[in-house]
Short mmCIF file of C-alpha atoms in Angstrom, two decimals:
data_model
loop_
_atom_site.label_atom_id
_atom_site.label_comp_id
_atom_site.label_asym_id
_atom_site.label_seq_id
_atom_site.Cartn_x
_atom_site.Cartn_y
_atom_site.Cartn_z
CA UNK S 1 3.02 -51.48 -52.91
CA UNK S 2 6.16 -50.79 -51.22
CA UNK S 3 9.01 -50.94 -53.63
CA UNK S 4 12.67 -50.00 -53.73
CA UNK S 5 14.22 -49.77 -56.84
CA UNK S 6 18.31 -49.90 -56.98
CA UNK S 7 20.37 -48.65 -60.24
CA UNK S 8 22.13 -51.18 -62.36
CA UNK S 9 25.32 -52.80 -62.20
CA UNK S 10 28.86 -51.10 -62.59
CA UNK S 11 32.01 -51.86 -63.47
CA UNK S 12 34.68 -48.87 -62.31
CA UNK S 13 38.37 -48.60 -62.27
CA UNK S 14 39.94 -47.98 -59.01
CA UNK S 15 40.08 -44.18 -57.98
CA UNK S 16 37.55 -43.41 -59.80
CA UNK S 17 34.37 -41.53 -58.46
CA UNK S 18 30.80 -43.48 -58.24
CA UNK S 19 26.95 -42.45 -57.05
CA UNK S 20 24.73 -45.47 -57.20
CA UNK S 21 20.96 -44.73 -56.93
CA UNK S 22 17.89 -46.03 -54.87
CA UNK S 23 14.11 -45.06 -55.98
CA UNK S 24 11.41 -45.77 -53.53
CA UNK S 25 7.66 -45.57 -54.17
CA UNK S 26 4.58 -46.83 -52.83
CA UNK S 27 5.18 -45.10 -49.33
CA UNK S 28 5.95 -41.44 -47.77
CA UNK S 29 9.72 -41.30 -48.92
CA UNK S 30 10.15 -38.15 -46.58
CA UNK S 31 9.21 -40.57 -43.22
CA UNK S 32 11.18 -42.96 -42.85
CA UNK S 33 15.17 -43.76 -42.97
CA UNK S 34 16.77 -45.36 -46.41
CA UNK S 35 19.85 -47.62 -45.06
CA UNK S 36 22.55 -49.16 -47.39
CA UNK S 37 23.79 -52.48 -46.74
CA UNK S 38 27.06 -54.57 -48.10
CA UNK S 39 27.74 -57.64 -49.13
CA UNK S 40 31.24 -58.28 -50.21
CA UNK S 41 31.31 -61.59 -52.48
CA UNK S 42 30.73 -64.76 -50.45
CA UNK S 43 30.64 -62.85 -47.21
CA UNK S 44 27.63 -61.26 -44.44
CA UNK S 45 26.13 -58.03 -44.54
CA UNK S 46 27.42 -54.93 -43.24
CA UNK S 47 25.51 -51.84 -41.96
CA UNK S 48 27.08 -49.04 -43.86
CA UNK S 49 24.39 -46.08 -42.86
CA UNK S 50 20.97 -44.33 -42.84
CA UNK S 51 19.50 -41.28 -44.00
CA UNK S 52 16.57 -39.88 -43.26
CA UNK S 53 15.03 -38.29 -46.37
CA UNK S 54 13.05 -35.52 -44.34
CA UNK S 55 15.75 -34.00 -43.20
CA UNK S 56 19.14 -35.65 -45.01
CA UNK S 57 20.12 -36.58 -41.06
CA UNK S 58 22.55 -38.87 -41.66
CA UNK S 59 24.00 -41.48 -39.68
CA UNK S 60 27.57 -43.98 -40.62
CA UNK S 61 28.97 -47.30 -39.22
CA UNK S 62 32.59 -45.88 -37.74
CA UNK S 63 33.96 -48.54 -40.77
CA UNK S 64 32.46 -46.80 -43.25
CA UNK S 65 32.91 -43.66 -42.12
CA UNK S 66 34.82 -40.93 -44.19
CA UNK S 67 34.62 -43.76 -46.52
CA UNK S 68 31.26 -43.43 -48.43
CA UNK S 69 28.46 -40.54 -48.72
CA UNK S 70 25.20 -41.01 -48.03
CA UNK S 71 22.55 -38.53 -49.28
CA UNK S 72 18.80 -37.96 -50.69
CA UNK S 73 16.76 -36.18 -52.80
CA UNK S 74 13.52 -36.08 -51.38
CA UNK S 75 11.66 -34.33 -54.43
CA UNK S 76 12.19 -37.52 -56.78
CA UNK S 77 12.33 -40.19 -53.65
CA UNK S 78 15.88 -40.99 -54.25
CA UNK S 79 18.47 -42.08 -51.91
CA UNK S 80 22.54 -42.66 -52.80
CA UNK S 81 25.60 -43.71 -52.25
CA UNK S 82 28.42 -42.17 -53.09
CA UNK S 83 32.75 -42.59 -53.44
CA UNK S 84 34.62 -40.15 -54.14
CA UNK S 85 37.65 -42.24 -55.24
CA UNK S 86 36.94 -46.23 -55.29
CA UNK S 87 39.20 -49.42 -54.84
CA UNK S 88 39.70 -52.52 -55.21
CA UNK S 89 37.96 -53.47 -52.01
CA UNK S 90 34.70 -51.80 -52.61
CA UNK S 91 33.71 -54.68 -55.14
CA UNK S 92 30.33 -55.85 -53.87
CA UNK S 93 26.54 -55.91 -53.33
CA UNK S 94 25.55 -52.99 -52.11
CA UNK S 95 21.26 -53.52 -50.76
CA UNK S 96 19.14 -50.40 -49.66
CA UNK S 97 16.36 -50.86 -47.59
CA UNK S 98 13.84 -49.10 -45.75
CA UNK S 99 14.00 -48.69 -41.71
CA UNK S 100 10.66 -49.16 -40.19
CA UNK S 101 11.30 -46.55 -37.91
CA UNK S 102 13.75 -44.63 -35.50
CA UNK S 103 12.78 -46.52 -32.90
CA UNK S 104 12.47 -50.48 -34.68
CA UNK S 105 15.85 -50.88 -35.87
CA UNK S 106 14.54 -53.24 -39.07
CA UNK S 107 14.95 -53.01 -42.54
CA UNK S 108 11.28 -54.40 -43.96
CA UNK S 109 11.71 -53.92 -47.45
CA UNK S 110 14.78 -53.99 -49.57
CA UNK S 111 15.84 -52.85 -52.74
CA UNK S 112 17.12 -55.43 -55.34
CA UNK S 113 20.99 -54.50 -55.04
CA UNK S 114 23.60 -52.81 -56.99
CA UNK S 115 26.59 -55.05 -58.06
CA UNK S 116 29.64 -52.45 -58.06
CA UNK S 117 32.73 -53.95 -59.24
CA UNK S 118 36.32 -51.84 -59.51
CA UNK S 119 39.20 -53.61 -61.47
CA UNK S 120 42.04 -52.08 -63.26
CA UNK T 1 32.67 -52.94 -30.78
CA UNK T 2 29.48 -55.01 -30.42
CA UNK T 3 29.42 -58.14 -31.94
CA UNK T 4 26.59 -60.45 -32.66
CA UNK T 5 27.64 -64.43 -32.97
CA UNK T 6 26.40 -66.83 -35.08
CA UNK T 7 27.19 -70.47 -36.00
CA UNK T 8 28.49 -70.80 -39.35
CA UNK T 9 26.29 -73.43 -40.98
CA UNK T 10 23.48 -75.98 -39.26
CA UNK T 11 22.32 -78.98 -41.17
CA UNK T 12 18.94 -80.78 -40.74
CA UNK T 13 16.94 -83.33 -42.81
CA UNK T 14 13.51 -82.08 -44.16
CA UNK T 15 10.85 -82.73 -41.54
CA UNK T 16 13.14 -82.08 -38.54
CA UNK T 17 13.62 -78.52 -36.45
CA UNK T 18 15.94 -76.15 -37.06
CA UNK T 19 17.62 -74.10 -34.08
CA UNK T 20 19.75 -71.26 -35.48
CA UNK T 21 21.59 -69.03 -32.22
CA UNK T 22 22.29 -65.38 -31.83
CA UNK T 23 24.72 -64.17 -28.85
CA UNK T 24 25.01 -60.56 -27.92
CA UNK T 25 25.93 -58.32 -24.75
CA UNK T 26 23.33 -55.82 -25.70
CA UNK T 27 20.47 -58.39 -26.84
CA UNK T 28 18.93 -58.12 -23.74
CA UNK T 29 18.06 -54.36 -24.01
CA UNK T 30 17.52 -54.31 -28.03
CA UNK T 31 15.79 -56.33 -30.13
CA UNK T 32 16.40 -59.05 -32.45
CA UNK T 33 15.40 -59.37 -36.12
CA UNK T 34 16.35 -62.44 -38.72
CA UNK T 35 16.89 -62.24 -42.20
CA UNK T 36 17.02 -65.07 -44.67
CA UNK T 37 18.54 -64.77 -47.42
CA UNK T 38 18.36 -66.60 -50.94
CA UNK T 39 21.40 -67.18 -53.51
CA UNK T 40 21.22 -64.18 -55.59
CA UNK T 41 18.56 -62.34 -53.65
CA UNK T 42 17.56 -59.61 -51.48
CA UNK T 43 17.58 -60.54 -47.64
CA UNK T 44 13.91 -60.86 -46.71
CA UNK T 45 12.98 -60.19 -42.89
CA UNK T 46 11.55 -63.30 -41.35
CA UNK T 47 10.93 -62.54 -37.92
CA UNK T 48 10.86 -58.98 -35.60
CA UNK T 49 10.76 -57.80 -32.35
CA UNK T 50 12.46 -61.11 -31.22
CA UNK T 51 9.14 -63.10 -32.09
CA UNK T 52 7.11 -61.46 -34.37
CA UNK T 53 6.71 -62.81 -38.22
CA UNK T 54 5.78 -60.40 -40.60
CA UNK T 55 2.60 -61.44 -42.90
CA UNK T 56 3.25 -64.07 -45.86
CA UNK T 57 5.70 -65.51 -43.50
CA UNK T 58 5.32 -69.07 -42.56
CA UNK T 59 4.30 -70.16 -39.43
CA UNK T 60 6.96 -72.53 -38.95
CA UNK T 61 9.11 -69.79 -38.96
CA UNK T 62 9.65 -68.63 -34.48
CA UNK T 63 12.05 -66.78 -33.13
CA UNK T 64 12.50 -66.38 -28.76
CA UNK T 65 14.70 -64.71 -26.69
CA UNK T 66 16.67 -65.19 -23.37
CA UNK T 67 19.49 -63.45 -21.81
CA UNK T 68 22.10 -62.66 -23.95
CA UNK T 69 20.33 -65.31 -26.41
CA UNK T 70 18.02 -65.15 -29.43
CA UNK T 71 16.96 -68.47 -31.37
CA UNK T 72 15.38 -68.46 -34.92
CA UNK T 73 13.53 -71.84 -34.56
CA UNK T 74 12.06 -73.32 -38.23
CA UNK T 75 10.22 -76.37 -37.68
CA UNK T 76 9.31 -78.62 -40.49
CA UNK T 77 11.92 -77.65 -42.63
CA UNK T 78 11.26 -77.70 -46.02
CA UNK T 79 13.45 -77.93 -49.32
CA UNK T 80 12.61 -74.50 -50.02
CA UNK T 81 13.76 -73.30 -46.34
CA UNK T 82 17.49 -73.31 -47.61
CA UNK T 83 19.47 -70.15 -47.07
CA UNK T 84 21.37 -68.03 -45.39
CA UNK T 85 19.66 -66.58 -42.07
CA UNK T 86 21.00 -63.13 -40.37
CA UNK T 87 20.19 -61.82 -37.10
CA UNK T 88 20.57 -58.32 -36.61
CA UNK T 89 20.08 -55.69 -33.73
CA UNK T 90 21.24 -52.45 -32.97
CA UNK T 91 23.48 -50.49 -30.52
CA UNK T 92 22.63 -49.24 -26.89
CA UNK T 93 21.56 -45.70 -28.51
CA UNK T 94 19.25 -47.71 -30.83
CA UNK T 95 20.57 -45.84 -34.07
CA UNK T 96 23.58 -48.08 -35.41
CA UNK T 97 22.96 -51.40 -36.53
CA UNK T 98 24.71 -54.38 -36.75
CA UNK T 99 24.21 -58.00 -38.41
CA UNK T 100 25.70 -61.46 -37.02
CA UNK T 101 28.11 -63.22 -39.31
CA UNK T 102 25.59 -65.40 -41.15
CA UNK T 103 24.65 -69.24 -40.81
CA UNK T 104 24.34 -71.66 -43.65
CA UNK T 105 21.03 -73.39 -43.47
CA UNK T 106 21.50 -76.71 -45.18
CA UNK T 107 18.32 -79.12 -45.71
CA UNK T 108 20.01 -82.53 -46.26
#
């Protein structure tokens, strides 16, 4: 069974640093891309990136460019997200969720989401 | 940037069809997938390639393309059916995806 499993919640003060964590079994980890998704509160989703595990080729929206890191760890199955110095604004859901392939732009399975919230 | 539209919210009584609309310049060269999502849950794909449903999902559940175009279609809605719905695609190059706004699916 394909599973992703995301770290727990956070609470952070702003400008401080952050790596949230997402675990996936069940599956070859190393072929296929880990995206992260998200979901400010009340609002859509947002396509933040993808990694591809085999390699750590990495690809970001332009809006979250410079913004987050994406990265991987292929030898425990573990993809993250990463911010160097948070704010306010990064309060959300963040989802990951497996691509079904380069080609099919589709997330089929998705992780359970990380609640990240940064007050002072 | 490329944008994918979507209404807002669309109400419907149980029983009756739901029609939920996706507009985009590039939909007619990529895909479209829909996502429904649950309060307080994970977004769960509900239709691929345009018209494909993945297994366990209902058959009530369509989607269909034309032009610039893509419809999620839920007939027989049920209680159960309420939720936010996504559509999603990607860019020309295929790589960068993008999601439409949302729409509120409420069963009156």
């Amino acid at each position: 069974e394909v599973q992703l499993v995301q770290s727990g919640a956070e609470v952070k003060k702003p400008g401080e640093s952050l790596k949230i964590s997402c675990k996936g079994s069940g599956y070859s980890f190393t072929s296929y891309w880990i995206g992260w998704v998200r979901q400010m509160p009340g609002k859509g989703l947002e396509w933040m990136g993808i990694i591809y595990p085999g390699d750590s080729d990495t690809r970001y929206s332009p809006s979250f460019q410079g913004q987050v890191t994406i990265s991987a760890d292929k030898s425990i199955s573990t993809a993250y997200l990463q911010w160097s110095s948070l704010k306010a604004s990064d309060t959300a859901m963040y989802y990951c969720a497996r691509r079904v392939g380069t080609a099919m732009a589709v997330f089929d399975y998705w992780g359970q989401g990380t609640l990240v919230t940064v007050s002072s | 940037s490329y944008e994918l539209t979507q209404p807002p919210s669309v109400s419907v009584s149980p029983g009756q069809t739901a029609r939920i609309t996706c507009s985009g310049d590039a939909l007619p060269k990529q895909y479209a997938y829909w996502y429904q999502q649950k309060p307080g849950q994970a977004p769960v794909l509900v239709i691929y390639k345009d018209s494909e449903r993945p297994s366990g999902i209902p058959e009530r559940f369509s989607g269909s393309s034309s032009g610039t175009t893509v419809t999620l279609t839920i007939s027989g809605v049920q209680a159960e059916d309420e939720a936010d719905y996504y559509c999603q695609s990607a860019d020309s190059s295929g790589t960068y995806q993008i999601f439409g706004g949302g729409t509120k699916l409420t069963v009156l």
